Coordinates of C-alpha atoms in Angstrom, one line a residue:
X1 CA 141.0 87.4 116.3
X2 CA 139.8 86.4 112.9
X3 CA 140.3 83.1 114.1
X4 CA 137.3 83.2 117.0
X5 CA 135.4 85.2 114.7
X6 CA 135.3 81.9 112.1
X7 CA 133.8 80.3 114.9
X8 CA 131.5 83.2 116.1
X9 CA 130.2 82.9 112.8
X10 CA 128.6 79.3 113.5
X11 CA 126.5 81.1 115.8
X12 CA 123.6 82.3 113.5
X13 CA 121.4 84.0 116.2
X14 CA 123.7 86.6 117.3
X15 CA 121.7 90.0 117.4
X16 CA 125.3 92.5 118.8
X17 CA 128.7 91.9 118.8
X18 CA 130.8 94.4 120.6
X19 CA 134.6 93.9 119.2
X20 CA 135.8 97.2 120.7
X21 CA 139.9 97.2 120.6
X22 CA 140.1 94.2 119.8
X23 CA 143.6 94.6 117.4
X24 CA 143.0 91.2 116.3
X25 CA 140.3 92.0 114.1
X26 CA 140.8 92.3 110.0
X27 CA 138.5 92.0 107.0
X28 CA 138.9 88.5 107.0
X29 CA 137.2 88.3 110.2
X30 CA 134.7 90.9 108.9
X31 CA 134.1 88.8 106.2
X32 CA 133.1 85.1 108.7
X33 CA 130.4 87.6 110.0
X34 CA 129.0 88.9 106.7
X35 CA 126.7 86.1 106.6
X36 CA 125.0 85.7 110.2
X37 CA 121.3 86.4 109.2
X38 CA 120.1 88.5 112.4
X39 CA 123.3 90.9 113.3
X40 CA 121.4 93.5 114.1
X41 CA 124.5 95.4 115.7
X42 CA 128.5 95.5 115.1
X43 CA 130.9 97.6 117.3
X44 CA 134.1 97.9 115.8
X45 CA 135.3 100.5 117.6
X46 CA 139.1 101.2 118.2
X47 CA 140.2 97.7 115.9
X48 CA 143.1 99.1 114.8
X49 CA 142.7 97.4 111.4
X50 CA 139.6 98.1 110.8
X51 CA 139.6 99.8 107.1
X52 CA 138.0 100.9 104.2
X53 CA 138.4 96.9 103.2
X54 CA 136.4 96.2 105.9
X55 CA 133.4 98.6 105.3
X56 CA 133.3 97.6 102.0
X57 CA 132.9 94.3 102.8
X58 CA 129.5 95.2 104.9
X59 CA 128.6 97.5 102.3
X60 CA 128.2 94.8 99.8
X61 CA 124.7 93.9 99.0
X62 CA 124.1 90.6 100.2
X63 CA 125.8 91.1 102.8
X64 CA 125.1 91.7 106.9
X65 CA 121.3 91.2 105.8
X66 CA 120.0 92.7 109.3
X67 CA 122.7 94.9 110.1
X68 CA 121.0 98.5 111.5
X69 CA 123.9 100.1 113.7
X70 CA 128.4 99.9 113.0
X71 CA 130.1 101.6 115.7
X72 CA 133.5 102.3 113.4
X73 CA 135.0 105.2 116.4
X74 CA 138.3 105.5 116.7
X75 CA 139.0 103.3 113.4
X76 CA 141.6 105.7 111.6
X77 CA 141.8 103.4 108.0
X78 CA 137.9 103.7 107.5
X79 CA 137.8 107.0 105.4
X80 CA 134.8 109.4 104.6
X81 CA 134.4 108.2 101.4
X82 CA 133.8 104.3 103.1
X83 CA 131.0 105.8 105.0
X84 CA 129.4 107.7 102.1
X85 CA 129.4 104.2 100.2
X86 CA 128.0 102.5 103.1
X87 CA 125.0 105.5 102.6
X88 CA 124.2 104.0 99.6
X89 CA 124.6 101.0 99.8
X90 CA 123.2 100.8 103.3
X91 CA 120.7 103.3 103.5
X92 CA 118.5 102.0 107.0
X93 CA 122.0 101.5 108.8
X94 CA 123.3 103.8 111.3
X95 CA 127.0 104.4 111.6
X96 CA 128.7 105.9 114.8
X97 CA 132.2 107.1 113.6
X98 CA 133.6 109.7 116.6
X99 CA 137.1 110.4 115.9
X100 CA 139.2 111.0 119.2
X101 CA 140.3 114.6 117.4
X102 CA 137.0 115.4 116.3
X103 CA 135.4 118.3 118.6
X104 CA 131.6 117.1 118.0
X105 CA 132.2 113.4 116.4
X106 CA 129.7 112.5 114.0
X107 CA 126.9 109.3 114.5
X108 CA 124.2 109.5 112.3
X109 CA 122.1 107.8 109.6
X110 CA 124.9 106.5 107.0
X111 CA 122.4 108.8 104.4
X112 CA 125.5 111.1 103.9

């Protein structure tokens, strides 16, 4: 919940955090673990509110400083034009979005 993420959040040496279906999960909890200095790895998959609100909040700037790979599979509200933002914005972080109706899926370099 974004409750235990507030206090996940005191733990600054966290490299992965795997959050799979956890329907808890919102931007407010996205946001507690926008500022952990070595998340290297955030696996969102399934979090049924995990949105375009929430990748904008990692594609901010100062933001997720070591952040390399978001697994956002199976996340329905995060949109195409979230993950071409995060390209930008993001450009040495890899994002794994495979959709449950997608044939091939798609995880690759967020260059899009």
């Amino acid at each position: 919940s974004d409750r235990g993420l507030k206090h996940i959040a005191s733990c600054r040496h966290l490299r992965r955090i795997d959050l799979s279906r956890n329907n808890g999960v919102t931007v407010k909890g996205i946001r507690h673990l926008a500022w952990l200095p070595t998340l290297e790895l955030l696996v969102l998959r399934g979090c049924v509110f995990v949105d375009d609100s929430c990748c904008e909040v990692i594609a901010q700037e100062d933001t997720f400083p070591a952040l390399r790979v978001l697994d956002v599979s199976a996340c329905h509200g995060v949109t195409d034009a979230s993950l071409a933002v995060l390209g930008v914005t993001k450009p040495l972080l890899a994002v794994c979005a495979l959709w449950r109706d997608s044939a091939a899926g798609d995880c690759r370099q967020a260059q899009m």
